[in-house]
Structures are given as C-alpha cells and as structure tokens.
Amino acid sequence: MQPADFAQQELPLLYKTKSIKRLDPNTYVFHCTTRNDAGGRCNRNMLVVASDTEGGELSLIDPLRITEEGERKLRKLGTVTRIIRLGPTMHAAEEDSYYLNNFPNCQRWAPGEFLNSLDLPVDFKMTESGQTPFPLCKVFIFKETAHPEAALLLYRDGKHGNLLVTGECLQHQLDNEFVNMPVVAKFKLAGLLESDIVVSQQWLKVMMPTATAVAKTKYGGNYKDSRTNRPRMRRMSSLSGSQKAIRGDFMRLLGMNFQRMLSTSGNVVKYGAKKGAVLAVEYAFPLWERSTRGM
C-alpha cells in the first residue's frame, strides 16, 4: 500500500471499474472499487439496464461516480436517462447529483425521500402497483422498514433466469474478489461470510422500525446436529413485533420467482439464489431457537 491509499477522498467517492459483466443481452454489472481512509479496498456494484435499441437508453440501478475511463465505457452502451436508487446508501446524494447535473433529462426513481438526500427530486416514486422504470421489471417495496427501500425483479428468459436486484438487505460476499483482506475481516465480524446469502445485520439496525436493533439470541451460534448437519431447534423463538414485521416483508419478497441475485456489493449469485435467500431469512428470523444441548 502507498500513503495515498490512506488519504481522505473528496465526495462523491470515485470508483474504479474493475470488471464489467454482461449478465444477459440487456443487463450489465459494473463491479467497482474504491479505497477507504483505513486502506481497505471496498466494492460496490452499479447495474446497467439497456434498452433493446443499440446505443439507446440506459437505466442505472444504485449509480456510482466512476472514473473517466469507466464513464467512457458506460457511454458506449448508450445514454443515461434514468437513475434508480433502491435505498439510503452512504454518499447516494452526491452520486445521484452527479448524474442529474451531467446527463440532460435524466430522471431519478426512488421508493421515497431519503434523509440524506432530501434536496434531490424524486421524479418517479416507485410503488408495487405503479409504473416500472423499464419493461420486464417488477417493483418490490419494503413496507415495514424505518426508511424507504425497494428491490427490483428483472424478468429474463429461461436461459438466464430472473434476476433479483437488492440494495444492502441481502448480500453475497463469500467470493467477493474485489475487496482486500482488511475488508474481508470486517465482513467476517459483521457476519456477512456465514453463508452464501445473508441478511445484513447492519442493514437491520438501520431499517428496524423501532429504536431497538435486532438483538442476538443467547442461542445465536451456528449449532448443528451431527447427524443431519442442520441447526438444532429448541423452542419457539421470541421475535419482537418489529422483527416479525420485517420478516413479513422478506416473506413477501421470497414469494417472487428468481434464480439469480445481485446486491449493491458482492458478486452475482448465478444459480440457486431463491434457495439461498430463503435460508438467509430463516436464519436471520428463526421461528425456533437453536439448541446448544449436546454440543
């Protein structure tokens, strides 16, 4: 590492495009990285949905301020006409402002106003029954969170499979090749490496509709039955009212049909995303407490 890696950056943070993957004929993901003040190499993703016309309209989901080289590659795909902000991520106000100021007639879509970007316009407020930002798309709205949050389901053919696009609620960090060891250690402490897909505890703390964050039960460890390799269950779990409400949101989300998943950070889940998401929700909001007996 160089001393410059620890220098404080100006806002919005500038992201280098490390990889551009074409997920299907109309969908691209920009895997991007930046350095934090502690020298950690962080990763965030920007999903790009292109119209059927070559060089046509582009929709950016959770847009990032990328380098000039990355922006040149973006412009080759088409013209940015809308940005879609799924939730109140850090520095989102500065990132959204950049696109609104530099791309004429660019529209901003969001599930509502965020406290960190109250001065930015919401040209289209996303609802589950309203207009969608582009064709072959379904909008999902979290109804029980303390702040507005959305997810998008992109309908794709059987060859590729439907793609669930989330903010920070569900994450896949196990094979995140774009971060360095300090960030991996942070992920481990945050519980983001416990399974293929996890419900982010940090997201829950921010989004819980009461001041009380989700508390870890005293049986919160990953205790498994040696015969079945599954967690031992003891008795009914005492979820709070807020936890039950958030769990209800996730159960509605799991009612959608998807095979792939991408969040605002991490890699693409190419297969079995629905099964992984179901396990993540059951682990985060257990209806039965895990038993330590016999361990």
Tab-separated table of C-alpha atoms in Angstrom:
chain	number	residue	atom	x	y	z
A	1	MET	CA	0.000	0.000	0.000
A	2	GLN	CA	1.027	3.570	-0.640
A	3	PRO	CA	0.431	6.634	1.590
A	4	ALA	CA	-2.114	7.811	-0.963
A	5	ASP	CA	-4.248	4.773	-0.117
A	6	PHE	CA	-4.921	6.311	3.316
A	7	ALA	CA	-5.652	9.837	2.089
A	8	GLN	CA	-9.147	11.143	2.666
A	9	GLN	CA	-11.116	11.338	-0.573
A	10	GLU	CA	-13.458	14.063	-1.687
A	11	LEU	CA	-17.145	13.308	-2.135
A	12	PRO	CA	-18.584	11.693	-4.093
A	13	LEU	CA	-16.109	8.833	-3.841
A	14	LEU	CA	-14.576	7.966	-7.183
A	15	TYR	CA	-14.860	4.297	-8.110
A	16	LYS	CA	-12.639	2.366	-10.487
A	17	THR	CA	-14.408	-0.100	-12.740
A	18	LYS	CA	-12.644	-3.409	-12.092
A	19	SER	CA	-14.930	-5.607	-14.168
A	20	ILE	CA	-17.934	-5.259	-16.471
A	21	LYS	CA	-20.043	-8.400	-16.815
A	22	ARG	CA	-22.841	-8.870	-19.299
A	23	LEU	CA	-25.450	-10.832	-17.387
A	24	ASP	CA	-27.853	-11.109	-20.340
A	25	PRO	CA	-28.403	-9.213	-23.621
A	26	ASN	CA	-29.760	-6.101	-21.861
A	27	THR	CA	-28.110	-6.180	-18.434
A	28	TYR	CA	-24.588	-5.277	-17.338
A	29	VAL	CA	-22.976	-5.040	-13.924
A	30	PHE	CA	-20.101	-2.673	-13.218
A	31	HIS	CA	-18.097	-4.147	-10.337
A	32	CYS	CA	-16.288	-1.119	-8.903
A	33	THR	CA	-13.811	-0.452	-6.103
A	34	THR	CA	-12.502	2.448	-4.069
A	35	ARG	CA	-10.195	2.891	-1.062
A	36	ASN	CA	-11.376	3.986	2.359
A	37	ASP	CA	-9.321	6.076	4.785
A	38	ALA	CA	-8.012	2.925	6.507
A	39	GLY	CA	-6.578	1.479	3.302
A	40	GLY	CA	-9.372	-1.008	2.731
A	41	ARG	CA	-10.397	-1.714	-0.846
A	42	CYS	CA	-14.180	-1.572	-0.878
A	43	ASN	CA	-16.562	-2.832	-3.531
A	44	ARG	CA	-19.878	-1.575	-4.791
A	45	ASN	CA	-21.879	-2.528	-7.846
A	46	MET	CA	-23.800	-0.500	-10.401
A	47	LEU	CA	-26.315	-2.374	-12.524
A	48	VAL	CA	-26.975	-1.050	-16.024
A	49	VAL	CA	-30.149	-1.986	-17.906
A	50	ALA	CA	-30.065	-1.100	-21.604
A	51	SER	CA	-32.987	-0.706	-23.980
A	52	ASP	CA	-33.321	-3.045	-26.948
A	53	THR	CA	-32.019	-0.326	-29.275
A	54	GLU	CA	-28.233	-0.273	-29.650
A	55	GLY	CA	-26.903	2.942	-28.156
A	56	GLY	CA	-30.328	3.651	-26.672
A	57	GLU	CA	-31.490	4.492	-23.163
A	58	LEU	CA	-29.682	3.295	-20.056
A	59	SER	CA	-31.108	2.855	-16.561
A	60	LEU	CA	-28.591	2.836	-13.702
A	61	ILE	CA	-29.555	0.996	-10.524
A	62	ASP	CA	-27.752	2.389	-7.459
A	63	PRO	CA	-25.465	4.602	-9.591
A	64	LEU	CA	-21.829	5.211	-8.686
A	65	ARG	CA	-19.475	8.056	-9.537
A	66	ILE	CA	-16.953	6.221	-11.693
A	67	THR	CA	-13.644	7.293	-13.239
A	68	GLU	CA	-13.425	8.886	-16.681
A	69	GLU	CA	-12.343	5.572	-18.167
A	70	GLY	CA	-15.328	3.806	-16.626
A	71	GLU	CA	-17.680	6.542	-17.778
A	72	ARG	CA	-16.402	6.243	-21.351
A	73	LYS	CA	-17.260	2.550	-21.260
A	74	LEU	CA	-20.682	3.393	-19.841
A	75	ARG	CA	-21.408	5.923	-22.594
A	76	LYS	CA	-20.556	3.320	-25.240
A	77	LEU	CA	-23.534	1.306	-24.044
A	78	GLY	CA	-25.988	4.170	-24.527
A	79	THR	CA	-27.359	7.334	-22.936
A	80	VAL	CA	-28.187	7.533	-19.239
A	81	THR	CA	-31.829	8.606	-18.992
A	82	ARG	CA	-32.783	7.412	-15.510
A	83	ILE	CA	-31.156	6.551	-12.213
A	84	ILE	CA	-32.828	4.247	-9.706
A	85	ARG	CA	-31.907	4.477	-6.041
A	86	LEU	CA	-33.147	1.455	-4.083
A	87	GLY	CA	-32.302	2.666	-0.577
A	88	PRO	CA	-30.487	5.292	1.530
A	89	THR	CA	-26.892	4.197	0.906
A	90	MET	CA	-23.957	6.326	2.057
A	91	HIS	CA	-22.931	9.089	-0.377
A	92	ALA	CA	-26.021	8.396	-2.521
A	93	ALA	CA	-26.918	12.098	-2.571
A	94	GLU	CA	-23.588	13.109	-4.107
A	95	GLU	CA	-23.645	10.226	-6.592
A	96	ASP	CA	-27.197	10.916	-7.731
A	97	SER	CA	-26.487	14.637	-8.021
A	98	TYR	CA	-23.614	13.939	-10.400
A	99	TYR	CA	-25.853	12.151	-12.896
A	100	LEU	CA	-28.684	14.647	-12.580
A	101	ASN	CA	-26.259	17.504	-13.267
A	102	ASN	CA	-24.254	15.885	-16.069
A	103	PHE	CA	-26.824	13.910	-18.051
A	104	PRO	CA	-29.585	16.096	-19.559
A	105	ASN	CA	-33.164	14.994	-18.881
A	106	CYS	CA	-32.005	12.265	-16.504
A	107	GLN	CA	-34.848	11.175	-14.204
A	108	ARG	CA	-34.477	9.913	-10.653
A	109	TRP	CA	-36.571	6.997	-9.417
A	110	ALA	CA	-36.768	6.040	-5.742
A	111	PRO	CA	-39.204	4.432	-3.270
A	112	GLY	CA	-39.426	7.765	-1.418
A	113	GLU	CA	-37.331	10.565	0.037
A	114	PHE	CA	-34.199	9.647	1.977
A	115	LEU	CA	-32.960	11.655	4.953
A	116	ASN	CA	-29.508	12.010	3.373
A	117	SER	CA	-30.869	13.388	0.088
A	118	LEU	CA	-33.965	15.421	0.887
A	119	ASP	CA	-32.941	18.171	-1.532
A	120	LEU	CA	-32.894	15.843	-4.545
A	121	PRO	CA	-36.008	15.427	-6.690
A	122	VAL	CA	-37.873	12.144	-6.878
A	123	ASP	CA	-39.254	12.309	-10.408
A	124	PHE	CA	-40.974	8.951	-10.048
A	125	LYS	CA	-41.858	7.410	-6.691
A	126	MET	CA	-41.760	3.655	-7.133
A	127	THR	CA	-44.721	1.600	-5.963
A	128	GLU	CA	-45.612	-2.046	-6.417
A	129	SER	CA	-48.712	-1.230	-8.453
A	130	GLY	CA	-47.405	1.780	-10.368
A	131	GLN	CA	-45.213	2.427	-13.366
A	132	THR	CA	-41.968	0.495	-13.697
A	133	PRO	CA	-38.699	2.187	-14.717
A	134	PHE	CA	-38.272	-0.123	-17.722
A	135	PRO	CA	-40.049	-3.130	-19.294
A	136	LEU	CA	-39.860	-6.688	-17.954
A	137	CYS	CA	-39.486	-5.456	-14.397
A	138	LYS	CA	-41.386	-5.777	-11.115
A	139	VAL	CA	-41.010	-3.349	-8.217
A	140	PHE	CA	-40.935	-4.643	-4.633
A	141	ILE	CA	-41.352	-2.198	-1.731
A	142	PHE	CA	-40.433	-2.902	1.878
A	143	LYS	CA	-43.465	-1.708	3.846
A	144	GLU	CA	-42.216	-2.138	7.420
A	145	THR	CA	-38.765	-0.529	7.304
A	146	ALA	CA	-37.890	2.725	9.036
A	147	HIS	CA	-36.677	4.206	5.737
A	148	PRO	CA	-37.833	3.673	2.145
A	149	GLU	CA	-36.325	0.626	0.476
A	150	ALA	CA	-37.064	-1.172	-2.783
A	151	ALA	CA	-35.893	-4.192	-4.741
A	152	LEU	CA	-36.348	-4.969	-8.414
A	153	LEU	CA	-37.120	-8.236	-10.149
A	154	LEU	CA	-35.885	-8.355	-13.735
A	155	TYR	CA	-37.776	-10.876	-15.832
A	156	ARG	CA	-35.432	-12.777	-18.134
A	157	ASP	CA	-35.708	-15.874	-20.330
A	158	GLY	CA	-35.159	-19.400	-19.072
A	159	LYS	CA	-31.606	-19.488	-20.364
A	160	HIS	CA	-30.548	-16.706	-17.992
A	161	GLY	CA	-33.196	-16.772	-15.248
A	162	ASN	CA	-34.942	-13.936	-13.423
A	163	LEU	CA	-32.622	-11.567	-11.561
A	164	LEU	CA	-33.416	-10.119	-8.122
A	165	VAL	CA	-31.657	-6.791	-7.553
A	166	THR	CA	-31.389	-5.642	-3.926
A	167	GLY	CA	-29.698	-2.875	-2.007
A	168	GLU	CA	-27.889	-3.907	1.172
A	169	CYS	CA	-30.555	-6.138	2.741
A	170	LEU	CA	-29.495	-9.439	1.155
A	171	GLN	CA	-25.806	-9.842	0.364
A	172	HIS	CA	-23.499	-12.425	-1.227
A	173	GLN	CA	-19.938	-11.723	-0.082
A	174	LEU	CA	-18.331	-15.177	0.178
A	175	ASP	CA	-16.468	-14.965	-3.133
A	176	ASN	CA	-16.099	-11.190	-3.396
A	177	GLU	CA	-12.870	-10.937	-5.397
A	178	PHE	CA	-12.897	-7.144	-5.431
A	179	VAL	CA	-12.040	-6.436	-1.775
A	180	ASN	CA	-8.788	-6.852	0.191
A	181	MET	CA	-8.117	-8.607	3.499
A	182	PRO	CA	-8.986	-5.697	5.847
A	183	VAL	CA	-12.437	-5.558	4.274
A	184	VAL	CA	-12.783	-9.357	4.350
A	185	ALA	CA	-12.036	-9.241	8.091
A	186	LYS	CA	-14.704	-6.581	8.512
A	187	PHE	CA	-17.174	-8.726	6.575
A	188	LYS	CA	-16.432	-11.661	8.880
A	189	LEU	CA	-17.020	-9.603	12.020
A	190	ALA	CA	-20.298	-8.347	10.540
A	191	GLY	CA	-21.494	-11.894	9.874
A	192	LEU	CA	-21.536	-11.435	6.101
A	193	LEU	CA	-19.484	-14.589	5.474
A	194	GLU	CA	-21.616	-17.023	7.462
A	195	SER	CA	-23.497	-18.305	4.431
A	196	ASP	CA	-23.810	-17.943	0.668
A	197	ILE	CA	-26.500	-15.277	1.111
A	198	VAL	CA	-27.119	-13.420	4.370
A	199	VAL	CA	-29.465	-10.778	5.716
A	200	SER	CA	-27.190	-7.887	6.673
A	201	GLN	CA	-27.328	-7.182	10.414
A	202	GLN	CA	-26.071	-3.646	9.793
A	203	TRP	CA	-28.969	-3.076	7.400
A	204	LEU	CA	-31.379	-4.397	10.030
A	205	LYS	CA	-30.044	-1.972	12.645
A	206	VAL	CA	-30.708	0.950	10.326
A	207	MET	CA	-34.027	-0.275	8.968
A	208	MET	CA	-35.682	-1.641	12.113
A	209	PRO	CA	-38.842	0.459	12.634
A	210	THR	CA	-38.115	0.876	16.362
A	211	ALA	CA	-35.018	2.251	18.079
A	212	THR	CA	-34.148	-1.252	19.279
A	213	ALA	CA	-31.964	-3.131	16.817
A	214	VAL	CA	-32.289	-6.827	16.274
A	215	ALA	CA	-30.772	-8.468	19.339
A	216	LYS	CA	-28.802	-11.667	19.055
A	217	THR	CA	-30.420	-14.504	20.963
A	218	LYS	CA	-28.277	-16.275	23.519
A	219	TYR	CA	-28.506	-19.292	21.234
A	220	GLY	CA	-27.282	-17.283	18.242
A	221	GLY	CA	-24.359	-19.570	17.392
A	222	ASN	CA	-24.338	-21.912	14.431
A	223	TYR	CA	-25.027	-25.110	16.405
A	224	LYS	CA	-25.610	-28.144	14.171
A	225	ASP	CA	-26.903	-31.666	14.653
A	226	SER	CA	-24.046	-34.060	13.821
A	227	ARG	CA	-26.463	-36.471	12.135
A	228	THR	CA	-28.268	-34.036	9.826
A	229	ASN	CA	-25.746	-31.152	9.732
A	230	ARG	CA	-28.661	-28.817	10.420
A	231	PRO	CA	-29.136	-26.400	13.336
A	232	ARG	CA	-30.737	-27.991	16.395
A	233	MET	CA	-34.005	-26.283	17.297
A	234	ARG	CA	-35.177	-25.916	20.871
A	235	ARG	CA	-38.409	-23.944	21.220
A	236	MET	CA	-40.403	-21.150	19.657
A	237	SER	CA	-38.256	-18.077	19.087
A	238	SER	CA	-39.402	-14.842	20.709
A	239	LEU	CA	-39.222	-12.427	17.769
A	240	SER	CA	-40.201	-8.867	18.611
A	241	GLY	CA	-43.057	-7.158	16.822
A	242	SER	CA	-40.619	-5.194	14.680
A	243	GLN	CA	-38.700	-8.328	13.767
A	244	LYS	CA	-41.909	-10.092	12.793
A	245	ALA	CA	-42.883	-7.125	10.622
A	246	ILE	CA	-39.550	-7.100	8.796
A	247	ARG	CA	-39.723	-10.879	8.435
A	248	GLY	CA	-43.114	-10.422	6.808
A	249	ASP	CA	-41.549	-8.108	4.232
A	250	PHE	CA	-38.914	-10.703	3.426
A	251	MET	CA	-41.533	-13.438	3.125
A	252	ARG	CA	-43.327	-11.321	0.514
A	253	LEU	CA	-40.004	-10.851	-1.274
A	254	LEU	CA	-39.439	-14.602	-1.270
A	255	GLY	CA	-42.807	-15.027	-2.951
A	256	MET	CA	-41.230	-13.800	-6.184
A	257	ASN	CA	-39.671	-16.175	-8.687
A	258	PHE	CA	-35.944	-15.606	-9.204
A	259	GLN	CA	-32.888	-17.712	-9.916
A	260	ARG	CA	-30.136	-15.074	-9.747
A	261	MET	CA	-29.387	-12.214	-7.352
A	262	LEU	CA	-27.178	-9.143	-7.208
A	263	SER	CA	-26.863	-6.658	-4.354
A	264	THR	CA	-25.160	-3.285	-4.079
A	265	SER	CA	-21.952	-5.073	-3.050
A	266	GLY	CA	-20.514	-8.506	-3.709
A	267	ASN	CA	-20.648	-10.915	-6.606
A	268	VAL	CA	-23.529	-12.208	-8.690
A	269	VAL	CA	-25.380	-15.268	-7.427
A	270	LYS	CA	-25.734	-17.145	-10.704
A	271	TYR	CA	-27.683	-20.190	-9.533
A	272	GLY	CA	-29.966	-21.112	-6.646
A	273	ALA	CA	-30.467	-17.561	-5.377
A	274	LYS	CA	-34.033	-18.229	-4.234
A	275	LYS	CA	-32.992	-21.173	-2.060
A	276	GLY	CA	-30.090	-19.191	-0.594
A	277	ALA	CA	-32.346	-16.234	0.192
A	278	VAL	CA	-34.897	-18.486	1.918
A	279	LEU	CA	-32.191	-19.941	4.165
A	280	ALA	CA	-30.856	-16.454	4.917
A	281	VAL	CA	-34.255	-15.185	6.061
A	282	GLU	CA	-34.935	-18.282	8.171
A	283	TYR	CA	-31.552	-17.891	9.854
A	284	ALA	CA	-31.993	-14.149	10.499
A	285	PHE	CA	-35.565	-14.507	11.807
A	286	PRO	CA	-35.774	-18.024	13.300
A	287	LEU	CA	-39.198	-19.243	14.304
A	288	TRP	CA	-37.415	-21.724	16.569
A	289	GLU	CA	-34.414	-21.057	18.770
A	290	ARG	CA	-31.269	-23.087	18.170
A	291	SER	CA	-30.385	-25.510	20.938
A	292	THR	CA	-26.934	-25.906	22.487
A	293	ARG	CA	-27.772	-29.259	24.092
A	294	GLY	CA	-25.254	-31.972	23.361
A	295	MET	CA	-22.718	-29.575	21.858
